GROMACS .gro file of C-alpha atoms in nm:
model
  337
    1UNK     CA    1  19.729  14.295  13.317
    2UNK     CA    2  19.536  14.096  13.585
    3UNK     CA    3  19.447  13.729  13.551
    4UNK     CA    4  19.259  13.532  13.814
    5UNK     CA    5  19.267  13.159  13.739
    6UNK     CA    6  19.036  12.906  13.903
    7UNK     CA    7  19.061  13.080  14.241
    8UNK     CA    8  18.928  12.898  14.548
    9UNK     CA    9  18.920  13.012  14.910
   10UNK     CA   10  18.777  12.799  15.188
   11UNK     CA   11  18.721  12.894  15.551
   12UNK     CA   12  18.661  12.557  15.711
   13UNK     CA   13  18.335  12.428  15.564
   14UNK     CA   14  18.255  12.760  15.396
   15UNK     CA   15  18.350  12.811  15.033
   16UNK     CA   16  18.403  13.187  15.005
   17UNK     CA   17  18.547  13.188  14.651
   18UNK     CA   18  18.438  12.909  14.419
   19UNK     CA   19  18.666  12.841  14.117
   20UNK     CA   20  18.660  13.205  14.009
   21UNK     CA   21  18.833  13.305  13.683
   22UNK     CA   22  18.845  13.642  13.509
   23UNK     CA   23  19.089  13.884  13.348
   24UNK     CA   24  19.121  14.262  13.355
   25UNK     CA   25  19.281  14.421  13.045
   26UNK     CA   26  19.523  14.713  13.065
   27UNK     CA   27  19.378  15.061  13.104
   28UNK     CA   28  19.026  14.961  13.209
   29UNK     CA   29  18.811  15.057  13.503
   30UNK     CA   30  18.677  14.715  13.594
   31UNK     CA   31  18.370  14.699  13.818
   32UNK     CA   32  18.355  14.416  14.070
   33UNK     CA   33  18.002  14.360  14.202
   34UNK     CA   34  17.819  14.118  14.426
   35UNK     CA   35  17.593  14.114  14.733
   36UNK     CA   36  17.732  14.108  15.085
   37UNK     CA   37  17.906  13.776  15.146
   38UNK     CA   38  17.961  13.708  14.776
   39UNK     CA   39  18.341  13.686  14.814
   40UNK     CA   40  18.450  14.024  14.675
   41UNK     CA   41  18.670  14.136  14.963
   42UNK     CA   42  18.818  13.788  14.999
   43UNK     CA   43  18.909  13.789  14.630
   44UNK     CA   44  19.066  14.135  14.651
   45UNK     CA   45  19.264  14.041  14.961
   46UNK     CA   46  19.403  13.739  14.774
   47UNK     CA   47  19.486  13.956  14.472
   48UNK     CA   48  19.683  14.196  14.690
   49UNK     CA   49  19.865  13.926  14.886
   50UNK     CA   50  19.688  13.985  15.218
   51UNK     CA   51  19.536  13.636  15.206
   52UNK     CA   52  19.655  13.309  15.058
   53UNK     CA   53  19.435  13.115  14.818
   54UNK     CA   54  19.328  12.757  14.887
   55UNK     CA   55  19.361  12.681  14.516
   56UNK     CA   56  19.424  12.870  14.194
   57UNK     CA   57  19.648  13.165  14.119
   58UNK     CA   58  19.653  13.537  14.052
   59UNK     CA   59  19.886  13.690  13.791
   60UNK     CA   60  19.962  14.060  13.765
   61UNK     CA   61  20.151  14.160  13.452
   62UNK     CA   62  20.246  13.793  13.409
   63UNK     CA   63  20.381  13.750  13.764
   64UNK     CA   64  20.226  13.514  14.019
   65UNK     CA   65  20.124  13.651  14.359
   66UNK     CA   66  20.223  13.313  14.506
   67UNK     CA   67  20.567  13.277  14.345
   68UNK     CA   68  20.668  13.645  14.325
   69UNK     CA   69  20.473  13.824  14.601
   70UNK     CA   70  20.709  14.119  14.645
   71UNK     CA   71  20.715  14.193  14.272
   72UNK     CA   72  20.336  14.175  14.245
   73UNK     CA   73  20.281  14.391  14.553
   74UNK     CA   74  20.498  14.663  14.400
   75UNK     CA   75  20.266  14.656  14.098
   76UNK     CA   76  19.944  14.690  14.301
   77UNK     CA   77  19.807  14.979  14.505
   78UNK     CA   78  19.525  14.884  14.743
   79UNK     CA   79  19.260  15.100  14.908
   80UNK     CA   80  19.056  14.882  15.147
   81UNK     CA   81  18.703  14.979  15.250
   82UNK     CA   82  18.845  15.115  15.577
   83UNK     CA   83  19.175  15.288  15.487
   84UNK     CA   84  19.458  15.194  15.728
   85UNK     CA   85  19.517  15.545  15.858
   86UNK     CA   86  19.704  15.655  16.172
   87UNK     CA   87  19.490  15.927  16.327
   88UNK     CA   88  19.770  16.087  16.529
   89UNK     CA   89  19.985  16.149  16.221
   90UNK     CA   90  19.956  16.440  15.983
   91UNK     CA   91  19.868  16.364  15.624
   92UNK     CA   92  20.230  16.421  15.516
   93UNK     CA   93  20.377  16.216  15.803
   94UNK     CA   94  20.149  15.924  15.724
   95UNK     CA   95  20.231  15.926  15.352
   96UNK     CA   96  20.606  15.942  15.423
   97UNK     CA   97  20.564  15.650  15.664
   98UNK     CA   98  20.364  15.453  15.401
   99UNK     CA   99  20.629  15.532  15.138
  100UNK     CA  100  20.890  15.378  15.367
  101UNK     CA  101  20.679  15.064  15.414
  102UNK     CA  102  20.648  15.039  15.037
  103UNK     CA  103  21.028  15.062  15.008
  104UNK     CA  104  21.025  15.383  14.807
  105UNK     CA  105  21.388  15.502  14.804
  106UNK     CA  106  21.471  15.778  15.054
  107UNK     CA  107  21.574  16.020  14.782
  108UNK     CA  108  21.234  15.981  14.608
  109UNK     CA  109  21.000  15.981  14.908
  110UNK     CA  110  20.940  16.353  14.942
  111UNK     CA  111  20.886  16.405  14.571
  112UNK     CA  112  20.650  16.105  14.549
  113UNK     CA  113  20.449  16.222  14.850
  114UNK     CA  114  20.419  16.571  14.700
  115UNK     CA  115  20.307  16.422  14.370
  116UNK     CA  116  20.037  16.192  14.514
  117UNK     CA  117  19.906  16.477  14.730
  118UNK     CA  118  19.877  16.691  14.418
  119UNK     CA  119  19.700  16.408  14.235
  120UNK     CA  120  19.449  16.349  14.515
  121UNK     CA  121  19.391  16.710  14.620
  122UNK     CA  122  19.535  16.666  14.969
  123UNK     CA  123  19.819  16.919  14.942
  124UNK     CA  124  19.615  17.178  15.132
  125UNK     CA  125  19.577  16.945  15.433
  126UNK     CA  126  19.931  16.806  15.437
  127UNK     CA  127  20.004  16.943  15.785
  128UNK     CA  128  19.673  16.854  15.947
  129UNK     CA  129  19.620  16.557  16.178
  130UNK     CA  130  19.428  16.282  16.003
  131UNK     CA  131  19.180  16.258  16.291
  132UNK     CA  132  19.074  16.617  16.215
  133UNK     CA  133  19.004  16.551  15.847
  134UNK     CA  134  18.659  16.489  15.700
  135UNK     CA  135  18.576  16.139  15.579
  136UNK     CA  136  18.611  16.260  15.221
  137UNK     CA  137  18.965  16.379  15.283
  138UNK     CA  138  19.050  16.060  15.471
  139UNK     CA  139  18.945  15.863  15.162
  140UNK     CA  140  19.170  16.087  14.953
  141UNK     CA  141  19.462  16.023  15.189
  142UNK     CA  142  19.395  15.648  15.162
  143UNK     CA  143  19.394  15.678  14.784
  144UNK     CA  144  19.719  15.877  14.795
  145UNK     CA  145  19.871  15.591  14.996
  146UNK     CA  146  19.760  15.343  14.728
  147UNK     CA  147  19.928  15.557  14.460
  148UNK     CA  148  20.270  15.563  14.630
  149UNK     CA  149  20.523  15.378  14.420
  150UNK     CA  150  20.301  15.449  14.117
  151UNK     CA  151  20.177  15.092  14.070
  152UNK     CA  152  20.027  14.982  13.739
  153UNK     CA  153  19.715  14.844  13.911
  154UNK     CA  154  19.482  15.005  14.165
  155UNK     CA  155  19.236  14.792  14.362
  156UNK     CA  156  18.971  15.010  14.528
  157UNK     CA  157  18.724  14.854  14.772
  158UNK     CA  158  18.419  15.079  14.825
  159UNK     CA  159  18.615  15.404  14.775
  160UNK     CA  160  18.307  15.626  14.822
  161UNK     CA  161  18.135  15.446  15.111
  162UNK     CA  162  17.992  15.688  15.367
  163UNK     CA  163  18.062  16.000  15.162
  164UNK     CA  164  17.814  16.276  15.085
  165UNK     CA  165  17.705  16.336  14.721
  166UNK     CA  166  17.961  16.615  14.664
  167UNK     CA  167  18.245  16.400  14.798
  168UNK     CA  168  18.129  16.102  14.589
  169UNK     CA  169  18.139  16.316  14.275
  170UNK     CA  170  18.489  16.436  14.361
  171UNK     CA  171  18.619  16.080  14.415
  172UNK     CA  172  18.452  15.958  14.094
  173UNK     CA  173  18.620  16.237  13.899
  174UNK     CA  174  18.953  16.148  14.058
  175UNK     CA  175  18.912  15.778  13.969
  176UNK     CA  176  18.835  15.862  13.607
  177UNK     CA  177  19.147  16.080  13.587
  178UNK     CA  178  19.362  15.801  13.735
  179UNK     CA  179  19.240  15.553  13.472
  180UNK     CA  180  19.455  15.731  13.212
  181UNK     CA  181  19.766  15.578  13.370
  182UNK     CA  182  19.638  15.287  13.579
  183UNK     CA  183  19.429  14.973  13.545
  184UNK     CA  184  19.159  14.997  13.814
  185UNK     CA  185  18.955  14.725  13.982
  186UNK     CA  186  18.665  14.896  14.159
  187UNK     CA  187  18.426  14.734  14.405
  188UNK     CA  188  18.117  14.931  14.502
  189UNK     CA  189  17.759  14.887  14.620
  190UNK     CA  190  17.660  15.213  14.449
  191UNK     CA  191  17.541  15.082  14.114
  192UNK     CA  192  17.503  15.426  13.957
  193UNK     CA  193  17.869  15.489  14.036
  194UNK     CA  194  17.976  15.163  13.873
  195UNK     CA  195  17.761  15.230  13.567
  196UNK     CA  196  17.906  15.578  13.529
  197UNK     CA  197  18.276  15.502  13.560
  198UNK     CA  198  18.333  15.135  13.468
  199UNK     CA  199  18.416  14.997  13.122
  200UNK     CA  200  18.355  14.634  13.219
  201UNK     CA  201  18.165  14.452  13.494
  202UNK     CA  202  18.213  14.128  13.683
  203UNK     CA  203  17.923  14.011  13.901
  204UNK     CA  204  17.977  13.727  14.149
  205UNK     CA  205  17.733  13.544  14.377
  206UNK     CA  206  17.818  13.278  14.637
  207UNK     CA  207  18.180  13.308  14.528
  208UNK     CA  208  18.104  13.223  14.166
  209UNK     CA  209  18.109  13.432  13.851
  210UNK     CA  210  17.757  13.487  13.719
  211UNK     CA  211  17.824  13.755  13.455
  212UNK     CA  212  18.112  13.938  13.295
  213UNK     CA  213  18.095  14.200  13.019
  214UNK     CA  214  18.034  14.563  12.932
  215UNK     CA  215  17.716  14.706  13.091
  216UNK     CA  216  17.538  14.745  12.755
  217UNK     CA  217  17.635  14.388  12.655
  218UNK     CA  218  17.485  14.247  12.974
  219UNK     CA  219  17.170  14.449  12.917
  220UNK     CA  220  17.129  14.312  12.563
  221UNK     CA  221  17.196  13.952  12.669
  222UNK     CA  222  16.964  13.953  12.970
  223UNK     CA  223  16.682  14.172  12.844
  224UNK     CA  224  16.348  14.032  12.738
  225UNK     CA  225  16.174  14.202  12.446
  226UNK     CA  226  16.166  14.569  12.556
  227UNK     CA  227  15.835  14.742  12.613
  228UNK     CA  228  15.746  15.098  12.515
  229UNK     CA  229  15.561  15.361  12.714
  230UNK     CA  230  15.356  15.587  12.484
  231UNK     CA  231  15.170  15.905  12.575
  232UNK     CA  232  14.971  16.083  12.306
  233UNK     CA  233  14.712  16.357  12.275
  234UNK     CA  234  14.370  16.210  12.208
  235UNK     CA  235  14.099  15.987  12.348
  236UNK     CA  236  14.123  15.623  12.447
  237UNK     CA  237  13.900  15.513  12.158
  238UNK     CA  238  14.105  15.710  11.904
  239UNK     CA  239  14.432  15.570  12.038
  240UNK     CA  240  14.313  15.209  12.046
  241UNK     CA  241  14.177  15.232  11.692
  242UNK     CA  242  14.510  15.370  11.569
  243UNK     CA  243  14.719  15.110  11.759
  244UNK     CA  244  14.505  14.827  11.623
  245UNK     CA  245  14.648  14.915  11.281
  246UNK     CA  246  15.013  14.873  11.391
  247UNK     CA  247  15.083  14.503  11.321
  248UNK     CA  248  15.379  14.457  11.556
  249UNK     CA  249  15.196  14.577  11.869
  250UNK     CA  250  15.150  14.246  12.050
  251UNK     CA  251  14.962  14.383  12.352
  252UNK     CA  252  14.883  14.709  12.526
  253UNK     CA  253  14.783  14.810  12.877
  254UNK     CA  254  14.673  15.156  12.994
  255UNK     CA  255  14.895  15.366  13.222
  256UNK     CA  256  14.800  15.667  13.438
  257UNK     CA  257  14.893  16.010  13.300
  258UNK     CA  258  14.881  16.366  13.433
  259UNK     CA  259  14.861  16.517  13.086
  260UNK     CA  260  14.528  16.677  13.003
  261UNK     CA  261  14.337  16.532  12.708
  262UNK     CA  262  14.595  16.256  12.677
  263UNK     CA  263  14.625  15.881  12.723
  264UNK     CA  264  14.922  15.656  12.805
  265UNK     CA  265  14.991  15.289  12.735
  266UNK     CA  266  15.255  15.026  12.785
  267UNK     CA  267  15.308  14.851  12.453
  268UNK     CA  268  15.453  14.503  12.410
  269UNK     CA  269  15.628  14.441  12.080
  270UNK     CA  270  15.629  14.127  11.868
  271UNK     CA  271  15.953  13.928  11.900
  272UNK     CA  272  16.242  14.101  11.726
  273UNK     CA  273  16.032  14.403  11.624
  274UNK     CA  274  16.109  14.772  11.671
  275UNK     CA  275  15.778  14.954  11.628
  276UNK     CA  276  15.889  15.310  11.700
  277UNK     CA  277  15.892  15.427  11.338
  278UNK     CA  278  15.561  15.253  11.266
  279UNK     CA  279  15.412  15.426  11.572
  280UNK     CA  280  15.536  15.764  11.454
  281UNK     CA  281  15.380  15.726  11.109
  282UNK     CA  282  15.054  15.582  11.246
  283UNK     CA  283  15.015  15.865  11.501
  284UNK     CA  284  15.093  16.128  11.236
  285UNK     CA  285  14.839  15.978  10.994
  286UNK     CA  286  14.571  15.966  11.267
  287UNK     CA  287  14.649  16.322  11.381
  288UNK     CA  288  14.739  16.210  11.735
  289UNK     CA  289  15.047  16.402  11.858
  290UNK     CA  290  15.305  16.197  12.050
  291UNK     CA  291  15.380  16.362  12.384
  292UNK     CA  292  15.624  16.097  12.511
  293UNK     CA  293  15.773  15.771  12.387
  294UNK     CA  294  16.009  15.585  12.617
  295UNK     CA  295  16.177  15.248  12.580
  296UNK     CA  296  16.170  15.052  12.903
  297UNK     CA  297  16.510  14.878  12.918
  298UNK     CA  298  16.692  14.689  13.193
  299UNK     CA  299  16.891  14.904  13.435
  300UNK     CA  300  17.213  14.788  13.601
  301UNK     CA  301  17.010  14.743  13.919
  302UNK     CA  302  16.769  14.510  13.734
  303UNK     CA  303  17.065  14.309  13.600
  304UNK     CA  304  17.229  14.289  13.943
  305UNK     CA  305  16.912  14.178  14.121
  306UNK     CA  306  16.830  13.919  13.855
  307UNK     CA  307  17.179  13.766  13.858
  308UNK     CA  308  17.218  13.758  14.237
  309UNK     CA  309  16.871  13.628  14.320
  310UNK     CA  310  16.852  13.299  14.511
  311UNK     CA  311  16.519  13.228  14.342
  312UNK     CA  312  16.593  12.964  14.070
  313UNK     CA  313  16.326  13.119  13.850
  314UNK     CA  314  16.517  13.447  13.842
  315UNK     CA  315  16.862  13.301  13.775
  316UNK     CA  316  16.981  13.307  13.411
  317UNK     CA  317  17.065  12.970  13.267
  318UNK     CA  318  17.423  13.046  13.165
  319UNK     CA  319  17.708  13.264  13.280
  320UNK     CA  320  17.768  13.559  13.050
  321UNK     CA  321  18.145  13.579  13.022
  322UNK     CA  322  18.417  13.631  12.761
  323UNK     CA  323  18.651  13.401  12.955
  324UNK     CA  324  18.678  13.028  12.884
  325UNK     CA  325  18.699  12.845  13.213
  326UNK     CA  326  18.585  12.493  13.292
  327UNK     CA  327  18.281  12.452  13.511
  328UNK     CA  328  18.355  12.314  13.855
  329UNK     CA  329  18.143  12.154  14.127
  330UNK     CA  330  17.998  12.416  14.363
  331UNK     CA  331  17.903  12.420  14.725
  332UNK     CA  332  17.589  12.614  14.812
  333UNK     CA  333  17.519  12.790  15.138
  334UNK     CA  334  17.612  13.100  15.330
  335UNK     CA  335  17.948  13.232  15.213
  336UNK     CA  336  18.204  13.403  15.435
  337UNK     CA  337  18.386  13.700  15.290
   0.00000   0.00000   0.00000
């Protein structure tokens, strides 16, 4: 549905987008991540036709944003981080105005506006001035605007920024429901939100792609050998004697615990080993009840911080990506978005 091919955007000496290539399949919620200044908003503005690329191209449903801009724009609904709302209009007036700008036919405008208000839960505020709406409802109105014309693709830039937890949950639920009929590109700094709703992730840094894949795939590729946290009922001497008999325990270190008559350890496993079953049998044989056993795996936050670190020791050696794009020379430094 969306293809970005070798995209470059320069602002004078600054390279904001650096030979970026990726594709978004139909029907996915595609997370677009990166630190401030990474080039996310620049890329989205190029994809929606608000900015021109220095090099490269963007295709939506096989059509180029450069060669067929009007056709592509009809296929894309865009919600920027700050929705372009007119505060002195009512919700309904604004959506009718936006429908006109999107060249929705006059005979269909009222029905489309009613439908997008139903979809976004703004029907109850249709007659209220936008300046009197809460931020959560303003985001909903902005999303309703993006839905006008019923485009195949929705590009959402920080759709929950500044919202309270209840409003965030409502917008997340709405985004998930929209994914049944739309391909969604979602940019967000709230990593828990991305992890919850996105099927696929793209992480960029300094305008370059550093990882692309499903969250669990990235975790498997980037994780070191996972450690285990074990809490069991018994004494330190009993536990150490039992653990000494589990061959694949490479190392252990004590951890604090609030459990009475219990001890906790972080266990490092031998390469490629999974010692959980061996631990269960060894504890049962020694008569030491397991109170907790937790596998310490990478979180999305760990992955994000590792991939976007400017410390060379923290950067992975290769880009994790299903795409096949040629490497290109890069320009380091502060990037403008």
